[in-house]
Short mmCIF file of C-alpha atoms and ligand atoms in Angstrom, two decimals:
data_model
loop_
_atom_site.label_atom_id
_atom_site.label_comp_id
_atom_site.label_asym_id
_atom_site.label_seq_id
_atom_site.Cartn_x
_atom_site.Cartn_y
_atom_site.Cartn_z
CA MET A 1 42.93 1.88 7.39
CA GLU A 2 39.28 0.88 8.19
CA ARG A 3 38.36 2.25 11.11
CA TYR A 4 35.12 1.09 13.35
CA TYR A 5 32.77 2.85 16.01
CA GLN A 6 32.67 -0.75 18.19
CA PRO A 7 35.21 -3.08 16.58
CA GLU A 8 34.41 -5.08 19.11
CA ILE A 9 31.07 -5.93 17.84
CA GLU A 10 31.72 -5.54 14.50
CA CYS A 11 34.39 -7.41 14.32
CA ALA A 12 33.15 -10.20 16.32
CA SER A 13 33.40 -13.59 15.47
CA ARG A 14 29.84 -15.45 13.59
CA ASP A 15 29.87 -17.45 16.69
CA GLN A 16 29.32 -14.53 18.96
CA ILE A 17 26.75 -12.93 17.30
CA ARG A 18 24.74 -15.53 17.11
CA GLN A 19 25.49 -16.33 20.90
CA TRP A 20 24.07 -11.96 21.29
CA GLN A 21 21.47 -13.45 19.03
CA SER A 22 20.08 -16.25 20.48
CA GLU A 23 20.48 -14.27 24.55
CA ARG A 24 18.83 -11.25 22.84
CA LEU A 25 15.66 -12.90 21.11
CA VAL A 26 14.58 -15.01 23.99
CA LYS A 27 14.89 -12.04 26.22
CA GLN A 28 12.78 -9.84 23.89
CA VAL A 29 10.09 -12.53 22.88
CA ARG A 30 9.57 -13.50 26.67
CA ASN A 31 9.87 -9.45 27.36
CA VAL A 32 6.52 -8.70 24.34
CA TRP A 33 4.54 -11.76 25.49
CA ASP A 34 4.41 -10.06 29.16
CA ASN A 35 4.10 -6.09 27.92
CA VAL A 36 2.40 -6.24 24.75
CA PRO A 37 -0.84 -8.12 24.51
CA MET A 38 -0.92 -8.03 21.18
CA TYR A 39 2.21 -10.18 20.77
CA ARG A 40 0.86 -12.35 23.22
CA LYS A 41 -2.67 -13.31 21.39
CA ARG A 42 -0.85 -13.07 17.94
CA MET A 43 2.19 -16.16 19.53
CA GLU A 44 -1.65 -18.03 21.06
CA GLU A 45 -3.11 -18.33 18.14
CA THR A 46 0.25 -19.67 16.09
CA GLY A 47 0.38 -21.85 18.99
CA VAL A 48 3.53 -20.90 20.59
CA SER A 49 4.68 -20.38 23.25
CA PRO A 50 7.85 -18.06 24.94
CA GLU A 51 9.46 -21.39 25.80
CA ASP A 52 9.19 -22.60 22.37
CA ILE A 53 12.35 -19.96 21.34
CA GLN A 54 15.49 -20.62 22.71
CA SER A 55 17.54 -18.99 19.94
CA VAL A 56 17.94 -17.83 16.36
CA ASP A 57 17.04 -20.86 14.79
CA ASP A 58 13.32 -20.85 16.30
CA LEU A 59 12.69 -17.58 14.55
CA TYR A 60 10.75 -18.95 12.47
CA LYS A 61 7.79 -20.14 14.89
CA LEU A 62 7.30 -16.45 15.26
CA PRO A 63 3.96 -14.33 13.27
CA PHE A 64 5.35 -11.81 11.13
CA ILE A 65 3.95 -8.52 11.64
CA THR A 66 2.89 -5.72 9.28
CA LYS A 67 2.36 -1.88 8.93
CA ASP A 68 -1.57 -2.82 9.57
CA ASP A 69 -0.89 -4.36 12.76
CA LEU A 70 1.32 -1.13 13.30
CA ARG A 71 -1.99 1.22 12.44
CA ASP A 72 -4.31 -1.09 13.93
CA GLU A 73 -2.46 -0.85 17.48
CA TYR A 74 -1.72 3.46 16.64
CA PRO A 75 -0.46 4.48 18.86
CA TYR A 76 0.48 3.06 22.36
CA GLY A 77 -0.78 -0.05 21.50
CA LEU A 78 2.90 -2.13 21.16
CA LEU A 79 4.51 -0.32 23.69
CA ALA A 80 6.85 -2.83 25.71
CA ARG A 81 7.09 0.14 28.54
CA PRO A 82 5.58 2.50 30.79
CA LEU A 83 5.04 5.64 28.95
CA ASN A 84 7.19 7.75 31.55
CA GLU A 85 9.98 5.61 30.49
CA CYS A 86 9.71 6.77 27.37
CA VAL A 87 11.95 10.08 25.96
CA ARG A 88 11.12 10.28 21.97
CA ILE A 89 8.64 9.72 19.03
CA GLN A 90 9.24 9.69 15.93
CA SER A 91 7.29 9.46 12.27
CA THR A 92 7.35 7.84 9.12
CA SER A 93 7.72 10.51 6.65
CA GLY A 94 4.20 8.41 5.34
CA THR A 95 1.24 10.80 6.56
CA THR A 96 -2.14 10.86 6.85
CA GLY A 97 -3.72 7.16 7.38
CA ARG A 98 -0.65 6.01 7.18
CA ARG A 99 1.20 7.36 9.95
CA VAL A 100 3.41 5.05 11.95
CA VAL A 101 4.76 6.57 14.94
CA ALA A 102 7.69 4.53 17.34
CA PHE A 103 8.62 5.39 21.11
CA TYR A 104 12.77 5.20 22.46
CA THR A 105 13.37 5.21 25.77
CA GLN A 106 16.42 6.61 26.05
CA HIS A 107 18.81 3.69 25.54
CA ASP A 108 16.72 2.97 23.00
CA ILE A 109 18.33 6.58 21.48
CA ASP A 110 21.99 5.61 22.64
CA LEU A 111 21.89 2.68 20.90
CA TRP A 112 20.45 4.12 17.34
CA GLU A 113 23.39 6.73 17.65
CA ASP A 114 25.69 4.17 17.87
CA CYS A 115 24.49 2.89 14.88
CA CYS A 116 24.37 5.70 13.42
CA ALA A 117 28.14 6.38 14.52
CA ARG A 118 28.94 3.31 13.12
CA ALA A 119 28.08 4.10 9.95
CA ILE A 120 30.00 8.16 10.02
CA THR A 121 32.90 5.99 11.36
CA ALA A 122 32.85 3.72 7.95
CA ALA A 123 32.35 6.60 5.70
CA GLY A 124 35.66 7.83 7.29
CA GLY A 125 34.57 10.32 10.07
CA THR A 126 36.29 10.91 13.27
CA LYS A 127 36.31 13.92 15.43
CA ASP A 128 38.07 16.06 13.20
CA ASP A 129 35.47 15.96 10.53
CA ILE A 130 33.06 18.85 10.10
CA CYS A 131 29.51 16.59 9.63
CA HIS A 132 27.05 18.76 7.71
CA VAL A 133 23.62 17.21 8.49
CA SER A 134 20.80 17.71 5.80
CA TYR A 135 18.20 14.91 6.15
CA GLY A 136 15.04 16.47 8.09
CA TYR A 137 14.42 17.31 11.40
CA GLY A 138 11.66 16.41 13.14
CA LEU A 139 9.67 13.62 13.13
CA PHE A 140 11.59 12.15 10.18
CA THR A 141 14.46 10.04 11.54
CA GLY A 142 17.00 11.00 9.07
CA GLY A 143 17.86 14.43 10.97
CA PRO A 144 18.00 13.36 14.21
CA GLY A 145 19.54 10.16 13.88
CA LEU A 146 22.65 11.05 11.59
CA ASN A 147 22.63 14.01 14.88
CA GLY A 148 23.63 12.18 17.84
CA GLY A 149 25.69 9.66 15.51
CA SER A 150 27.54 12.32 14.29
CA HIS A 151 27.47 13.56 18.35
CA LYS A 152 29.00 10.10 19.58
CA VAL A 153 31.96 10.03 16.99
CA GLY A 154 32.80 13.70 17.95
CA CYS A 155 32.31 15.88 15.09
CA LEU A 156 31.72 19.00 14.96
CA THR A 157 27.70 18.64 13.91
CA LEU A 158 25.74 21.10 11.60
CA PRO A 159 21.95 20.67 12.12
CA MET A 160 21.04 22.00 8.86
CA SER A 161 18.43 20.52 8.26
CA SER A 162 17.13 19.94 4.54
CA GLY A 163 15.94 22.80 1.65
CA ASN A 164 17.55 26.57 1.61
CA THR A 165 20.35 25.70 -0.53
CA ASP A 166 21.82 28.66 -1.75
CA ARG A 167 22.39 28.91 3.16
CA GLN A 168 23.91 25.09 2.83
CA ILE A 169 26.15 26.28 0.36
CA GLN A 170 27.57 29.40 1.63
CA PHE A 171 27.52 27.24 5.46
CA MET A 172 29.58 24.25 3.34
CA THR A 173 32.24 26.21 1.92
CA ASP A 174 32.72 28.86 5.38
CA LEU A 175 32.68 26.54 7.68
CA GLY A 176 34.66 23.36 5.61
CA SER A 177 31.79 20.90 6.10
CA THR A 178 34.27 17.25 5.49
CA ILE A 179 31.01 14.89 5.37
CA LEU A 180 27.21 15.18 3.92
CA CYS A 181 24.87 13.30 5.41
CA CYS A 182 21.37 13.80 2.95
CA THR A 183 19.18 12.13 0.84
CA PRO A 184 20.75 11.30 -2.58
CA SER A 185 18.79 13.16 -4.64
CA TYR A 186 19.13 16.29 -2.14
CA ALA A 187 22.79 15.22 -3.10
CA ALA A 188 22.89 15.62 -6.65
CA TYR A 189 21.09 18.78 -6.66
CA LEU A 190 23.31 20.30 -4.10
CA ALA A 191 26.42 18.89 -6.42
CA GLU A 192 24.30 20.72 -9.36
CA SER A 193 23.90 23.86 -7.82
CA ILE A 194 27.71 24.35 -5.96
CA HIS A 195 29.06 23.77 -10.47
CA GLU A 196 26.31 25.58 -11.67
CA LYS A 197 27.57 28.88 -8.69
CA GLY A 198 32.01 27.22 -9.31
CA LEU A 199 32.41 27.46 -5.85
CA GLN A 200 33.81 23.53 -6.56
CA ASP A 201 36.81 24.58 -5.27
CA GLN A 202 35.85 25.67 -1.74
CA ILE A 203 33.95 22.77 -0.83
CA LYS A 204 35.80 20.65 1.32
CA LEU A 205 33.83 17.36 1.22
CA LYS A 206 35.56 13.69 1.74
CA SER A 207 32.11 11.74 1.96
CA GLY A 208 28.51 11.60 2.18
CA ILE A 209 25.56 9.23 4.01
CA PHE A 210 23.18 9.09 1.24
CA GLY A 211 20.22 6.64 1.83
CA ALA A 212 16.16 7.23 2.74
CA GLU A 213 15.17 6.52 -1.10
CA ALA A 214 16.37 4.18 -3.97
CA TRP A 215 19.46 5.55 -6.02
CA THR A 216 21.52 3.55 -8.59
CA GLU A 217 25.50 3.13 -9.23
CA GLU A 218 25.50 6.00 -11.78
CA MET A 219 23.89 8.32 -9.40
CA ARG A 220 26.84 7.67 -6.63
CA ARG A 221 29.58 8.04 -10.04
CA ASP A 222 27.82 10.65 -10.70
CA VAL A 223 27.44 12.79 -6.95
CA GLU A 224 31.04 11.34 -6.34
CA GLU A 225 32.90 13.15 -9.47
CA LYS A 226 31.29 15.97 -9.19
CA LEU A 227 31.73 16.43 -5.49
CA GLY A 228 35.34 14.99 -5.34
CA ILE A 229 33.43 12.73 -2.46
CA LYS A 230 32.64 9.51 -1.49
CA ALA A 231 29.60 8.33 -1.31
CA TYR A 232 28.20 5.92 0.87
CA ASP A 233 24.67 4.49 1.06
CA ILE A 234 22.79 4.16 4.16
CA TYR A 235 19.41 2.22 5.22
CA GLY A 236 17.18 2.18 7.72
CA LEU A 237 13.01 2.87 8.90
CA THR A 238 11.56 4.32 11.22
CA GLU A 239 9.77 1.56 12.77
CA ILE A 240 13.17 -0.65 13.81
CA SER A 241 14.78 2.79 14.44
CA GLY A 242 15.98 4.81 11.50
CA PRO A 243 18.79 5.78 9.48
CA GLY A 244 21.94 3.57 10.71
CA VAL A 245 19.83 -0.16 10.55
CA ALA A 246 22.25 -1.06 7.47
CA PHE A 247 25.16 0.98 6.45
CA GLU A 248 27.66 0.84 3.35
CA CYS A 249 31.76 0.44 4.59
CA SER A 250 35.17 1.44 2.34
CA ALA A 251 33.86 -2.05 0.12
CA GLN A 252 31.23 -0.23 -1.40
CA ASP A 253 29.61 -2.68 -1.76
CA GLY A 254 26.26 -3.56 -0.02
CA MET A 255 25.17 -2.67 3.36
CA HIS A 256 26.61 -4.16 6.97
CA ILE A 257 23.41 -4.62 8.77
CA ASN A 258 23.54 -3.74 12.12
CA GLU A 259 23.14 -8.14 13.50
CA ASP A 260 23.52 -7.38 17.55
CA HIS A 261 20.56 -4.86 17.68
CA PHE A 262 19.04 -7.03 14.11
CA ILE A 263 18.15 -9.75 13.24
CA ALA A 264 17.77 -9.94 9.48
CA GLU A 265 15.65 -12.62 6.96
CA VAL A 266 14.67 -12.64 3.88
CA ILE A 267 10.90 -14.45 3.34
CA ASN A 268 8.95 -15.36 -0.14
CA PRO A 269 6.64 -11.79 -0.45
CA LYS A 270 3.71 -14.77 -1.12
CA THR A 271 4.45 -17.37 0.49
CA GLY A 272 6.08 -16.25 3.33
CA GLU A 273 9.53 -19.06 3.39
CA VAL A 274 12.17 -18.23 4.66
CA LEU A 275 15.05 -17.63 2.05
CA PRO A 276 18.74 -18.55 1.30
CA ASP A 277 20.99 -16.12 1.86
CA GLY A 278 21.39 -15.21 -1.68
CA GLU A 279 18.24 -15.24 -3.01
CA LYS A 280 16.26 -12.23 -3.59
CA GLY A 281 13.18 -11.19 -1.30
CA GLU A 282 11.42 -9.04 1.27
CA LEU A 283 13.31 -8.16 4.33
CA VAL A 284 12.20 -8.92 7.50
CA PHE A 285 13.59 -7.95 10.43
CA THR A 286 13.52 -8.44 14.82
CA SER A 287 14.17 -6.07 16.75
CA ILE A 288 16.85 -7.29 19.52
CA THR A 289 17.57 -4.16 22.00
CA LYS A 290 14.87 -2.29 21.88
CA GLU A 291 13.28 -1.39 24.92
CA ALA A 292 9.91 0.84 23.86
CA PHE A 293 9.00 -0.14 20.13
CA PRO A 294 10.47 -3.64 20.18
CA LEU A 295 9.37 -5.58 16.89
CA LEU A 296 9.68 -9.09 15.96
CA ARG A 297 9.65 -10.13 12.59
CA TYR A 298 8.25 -7.11 10.83
CA ARG A 299 7.84 -7.42 7.19
CA THR A 300 9.49 -4.29 5.54
CA ARG A 301 8.33 -4.46 2.51
CA ASP A 302 11.81 -3.90 0.41
CA ILE A 303 13.03 -6.62 -1.44
CA CYS A 304 17.00 -7.53 -1.21
CA ILE A 305 19.49 -10.28 -0.99
CA LEU A 306 21.64 -10.77 2.07
CA SER A 307 24.80 -12.42 1.77
CA ARG A 308 27.11 -13.86 4.63
CA GLU A 309 30.47 -13.65 2.08
CA LYS A 310 33.60 -12.31 3.96
CA CYS A 311 34.06 -8.50 3.63
CA ALA A 312 37.02 -6.61 3.20
CA CYS A 313 36.22 -4.49 5.06
CA GLY A 314 36.53 -6.70 8.06
CA ARG A 315 33.49 -6.25 9.23
CA THR A 316 31.76 -9.62 9.95
CA HIS A 317 27.56 -8.51 9.70
CA VAL A 318 25.89 -9.03 7.09
CA LYS A 319 25.53 -7.24 4.38
CA MET A 320 22.25 -6.55 2.35
CA THR A 321 22.39 -5.31 -1.35
CA LYS A 322 20.52 -1.71 -2.02
CA PRO A 323 16.89 -2.03 -2.55
CA LEU A 324 16.09 -3.60 -5.05
CA GLY A 325 12.41 -3.14 -5.57
CA ARG A 326 9.26 -3.16 -2.98
CA SER A 327 6.75 -5.97 -2.42
CA ASP A 328 4.09 -3.30 -2.09
CA ASP A 329 3.47 -0.28 -4.24
CA MET A 330 5.07 2.43 -1.47
CA LEU A 331 6.46 5.16 -3.37
CA ILE A 332 9.14 7.61 -1.71
CA ILE A 333 8.66 11.06 -3.45
CA LYS A 334 11.46 13.52 -2.05
CA GLY A 335 11.93 11.64 1.00
CA VAL A 336 7.87 11.28 1.62
CA ASN A 337 6.35 7.84 1.57
CA VAL A 338 3.35 7.75 -0.88
CA PHE A 339 1.05 5.21 -1.34
CA PRO A 340 -1.09 5.27 -4.53
CA SER A 341 -4.42 4.33 -1.91
CA GLN A 342 -4.16 7.78 0.02
CA ILE A 343 -4.61 9.81 -3.69
CA GLU A 344 -7.33 7.63 -4.49
CA THR A 345 -9.24 8.14 -1.75
CA VAL A 346 -8.34 11.79 -2.14
CA LEU A 347 -9.89 11.56 -5.88
CA MET A 348 -12.65 9.55 -4.69
CA ASN A 349 -13.50 11.74 -1.79
CA LYS A 350 -13.56 14.86 -4.77
CA GLY A 351 -16.39 12.78 -6.89
CA TYR A 352 -14.12 12.34 -9.19
CA ALA A 353 -14.33 8.12 -10.83
CA ALA A 354 -11.08 5.42 -10.51
CA ASN A 355 -9.64 6.80 -13.43
CA TYR A 356 -6.31 8.31 -13.27
CA GLN A 357 -2.69 7.67 -13.60
CA ILE A 358 0.10 8.70 -10.95
CA ILE A 359 3.39 9.79 -13.23
CA VAL A 360 6.35 9.69 -11.27
CA ASP A 361 9.33 11.43 -12.51
CA ARG A 362 13.13 12.81 -11.65
CA VAL A 363 13.97 16.49 -13.19
CA ASN A 364 16.99 18.63 -12.07
CA ASN A 365 17.17 15.36 -9.59
CA SER A 366 14.26 16.27 -7.90
CA ASP A 367 10.92 14.21 -7.83
CA THR A 368 8.35 15.08 -9.70
CA ILE A 369 4.48 13.65 -9.48
CA GLU A 370 1.53 14.66 -11.98
CA VAL A 371 -1.79 13.37 -10.95
CA GLN A 372 -3.59 12.63 -14.34
CA VAL A 373 -7.64 12.19 -13.29
CA GLU A 374 -10.66 12.40 -15.62
CA MET A 375 -13.41 14.78 -15.13
CA THR A 376 -16.59 12.43 -14.53
CA PRO A 377 -19.11 13.56 -17.75
CA GLU A 378 -21.36 15.63 -15.21
CA MET A 379 -18.32 17.55 -14.09
CA PHE A 380 -17.23 18.00 -17.36
CA SER A 381 -16.38 21.84 -18.50
CA ASP A 382 -14.53 23.46 -21.64
CA SER A 383 -13.68 26.16 -19.66
CA LEU A 384 -10.46 26.72 -18.44
CA SER A 385 -10.67 28.75 -15.46
CA VAL A 386 -13.36 26.36 -14.01
CA VAL A 387 -11.17 23.29 -14.44
CA ALA A 388 -7.59 25.42 -12.91
CA ASN A 389 -10.24 25.73 -10.19
CA LYS A 390 -11.09 22.21 -9.81
CA GLU A 391 -7.52 21.11 -10.45
CA LYS A 392 -6.42 23.96 -7.98
CA GLU A 393 -8.42 22.13 -5.43
CA LEU A 394 -7.11 18.95 -6.03
CA VAL A 395 -4.18 20.55 -5.60
CA ALA A 396 -4.88 21.40 -1.81
CA ALA A 397 -6.49 17.76 -1.00
CA LEU A 398 -3.42 16.39 -2.20
CA LYS A 399 -1.16 18.32 -0.65
CA ALA A 400 -2.94 18.13 2.85
CA MET A 401 -3.32 14.18 2.84
CA LEU A 402 0.34 14.06 1.15
CA GLY A 403 2.21 16.30 2.67
CA ILE A 404 3.76 17.34 -0.84
CA TYR A 405 3.22 19.50 -3.68
CA ALA A 406 1.64 16.76 -6.67
CA LYS A 407 1.06 18.33 -10.20
CA VAL A 408 -2.66 17.81 -10.93
CA LYS A 409 -3.94 17.16 -14.46
CA LEU A 410 -7.77 16.73 -15.19
CA VAL A 411 -8.34 15.30 -18.89
CA ASN A 412 -11.32 15.26 -20.72
CA PRO A 413 -13.30 12.04 -19.93
CA LYS A 414 -12.74 8.19 -21.41
CA THR A 415 -9.32 9.72 -22.71
CA ILE A 416 -6.69 7.22 -19.76
CA ALA A 417 -6.26 4.25 -21.96
CA ARG A 418 -8.06 1.38 -20.09
CA SER A 419 -6.50 -1.79 -19.02
CA GLU A 420 -7.76 -5.05 -19.78
CA GLY A 421 -5.82 -6.56 -16.81
CA LYS A 422 -4.62 -4.62 -13.67
CA ALA A 423 -5.20 -0.70 -14.06
CA VAL A 424 -1.74 0.34 -14.98
CA ARG A 425 -1.96 3.11 -12.08
CA VAL A 426 2.18 4.35 -11.23
CA ILE A 427 4.05 5.36 -14.48
CA ASP A 428 7.63 5.34 -12.20
CA LYS A 429 10.19 7.11 -14.72
CA ARG A 430 12.55 6.97 -12.43
CA ASN A 431 14.39 3.67 -12.85
CA LEU A 432 15.27 3.68 -9.05
CA TYR A 433 16.34 -0.08 -8.76
CA GLN A 434 18.25 -1.73 -11.99
CA ASN A 435 21.05 -2.24 -9.80
CA LYS A 436 20.68 -6.15 -9.37
O1 DLL B 1 14.17 6.97 5.56
C1 DLL B 1 15.10 6.62 6.90
C2 DLL B 1 16.46 7.00 7.26
C3 DLL B 1 16.73 8.03 7.16
C4 DLL B 1 17.30 5.76 6.03
C5 DLL B 1 18.09 8.25 5.96
C6 DLL B 1 18.63 6.49 5.61
C7 DLL B 1 18.68 7.76 5.90
P1 DLL B 1 11.11 5.90 6.68
O2 DLL B 1 10.88 7.19 5.99
O3 DLL B 1 10.67 5.05 7.93
O4 DLL B 1 12.80 6.20 7.18
O5 DLL B 1 11.52 4.85 4.68
C8 DLL B 1 11.54 3.42 4.94
O6 DLL B 1 12.55 4.45 2.85
O7 DLL B 1 11.47 0.57 4.61
C9 DLL B 1 13.69 2.15 2.50
O8 DLL B 1 11.79 1.79 1.58
C10 DLL B 1 13.50 3.00 2.16
N1 DLL B 1 15.16 3.53 2.16
C11 DLL B 1 15.66 3.69 3.01
N2 DLL B 1 16.84 3.71 3.35
C12 DLL B 1 16.92 3.59 1.67
C13 DLL B 1 18.24 3.70 1.32
C14 DLL B 1 13.84 5.94 6.53
N3 DLL B 1 19.37 3.08 1.33
C15 DLL B 1 12.14 3.27 3.79
N4 DLL B 1 17.94 2.74 -0.18
C16 DLL B 1 12.91 1.94 3.75
C17 DLL B 1 16.80 2.63 -0.89
C18 DLL B 1 15.54 3.10 1.17
N5 DLL B 1 15.56 2.87 -0.43
#
């Protein structure tokens, strides 16, 4: 039997959802007009005033906002509430230069945790469950979001955070964890380690809630089989709240977007034109219930398809496919958002030319990144120790910029293939977006 955390909302009629969206949107537009100078300026430039927004049908009139706007307004520019009403900050996993900071009032946290509670309940979670949260805790939204959702459902919550795989497995077997929340690549790694230790019979897991990065149907089947669970996808982004913006139900065929809090649109990333359901494009969100950090028409850069076809689970909220790619060049490596431009900045600062290639792969279910960069003729050396020292120096500088380890391989001048068109900077061998 399908379970819901908030059945009256999750299974509301389409008319009811539309009415909520319209009322909340009108209020939110007035709110940002009054309280966030950037929105008022943008709306004035576009020739839109709050009176022009009477319902969701008018949403298209509002200007888009992007990650660049968030960076320009960093840190406090987009706050819609006084700072002393905010109780929490979270931040995207991208580091230096690209960091985005989101603010929450207590009410914002409450609604965000409701969204995560809906996801956990859809994955079969009840107060009888032991919910093992192995997403990172801290600035990253994964740990705190699922932790809060788990409390709301009433599960016994294990705030494991990520890493220390032996301890994870020990707690899992000793305490009898029944729901696992972590990135899909960590789930695959845990599954493999459990099998290596021959402990699969001592695992009591029944479901997993995996997201924050792309994963394929093949990976789902593999993890489901190895751990004897049902694996559910969960989607979200810090800017809009964190995990739980959308989540999978028992149909395991796309994720329901929590439309009472977020209005979803899909647009043509080149022209900005709004596309009908069923067409592939960039996902855009408007947060209609956020108090501290409301974003209107925020371009996620995630490519997906929306569907309003009736779902077997009984939920009525629109479904999104798994992200099918991105309209920018952001990579997610070990859960960390990485932009090739950050790597280029490090190389340039250290005196290298723009002849480099970034090779991303997945080895034993763990992401790897290697940066191959040409030495300039002036720095060329055939002494192995000189080269090794230069590589070490770059590894440290990249770690400082990205927050993760990237292998560096210095190669001789003129050995990286030159392109006649656009340079091919990134070779991603993971094939993560092969679903549709
Ligand atoms: O990854 C929030 C999250 C935590 C979601 C835990 C699910 C579970 P950010 O670090 O801000 O937030 O990264 C957001 O990650 O724009 C997508 O490109 C990607 N992403 C998130 N969930 C999925 C998913 C968290 N299920 C960015 N499948 C988003 C594919 C995902 N990509």
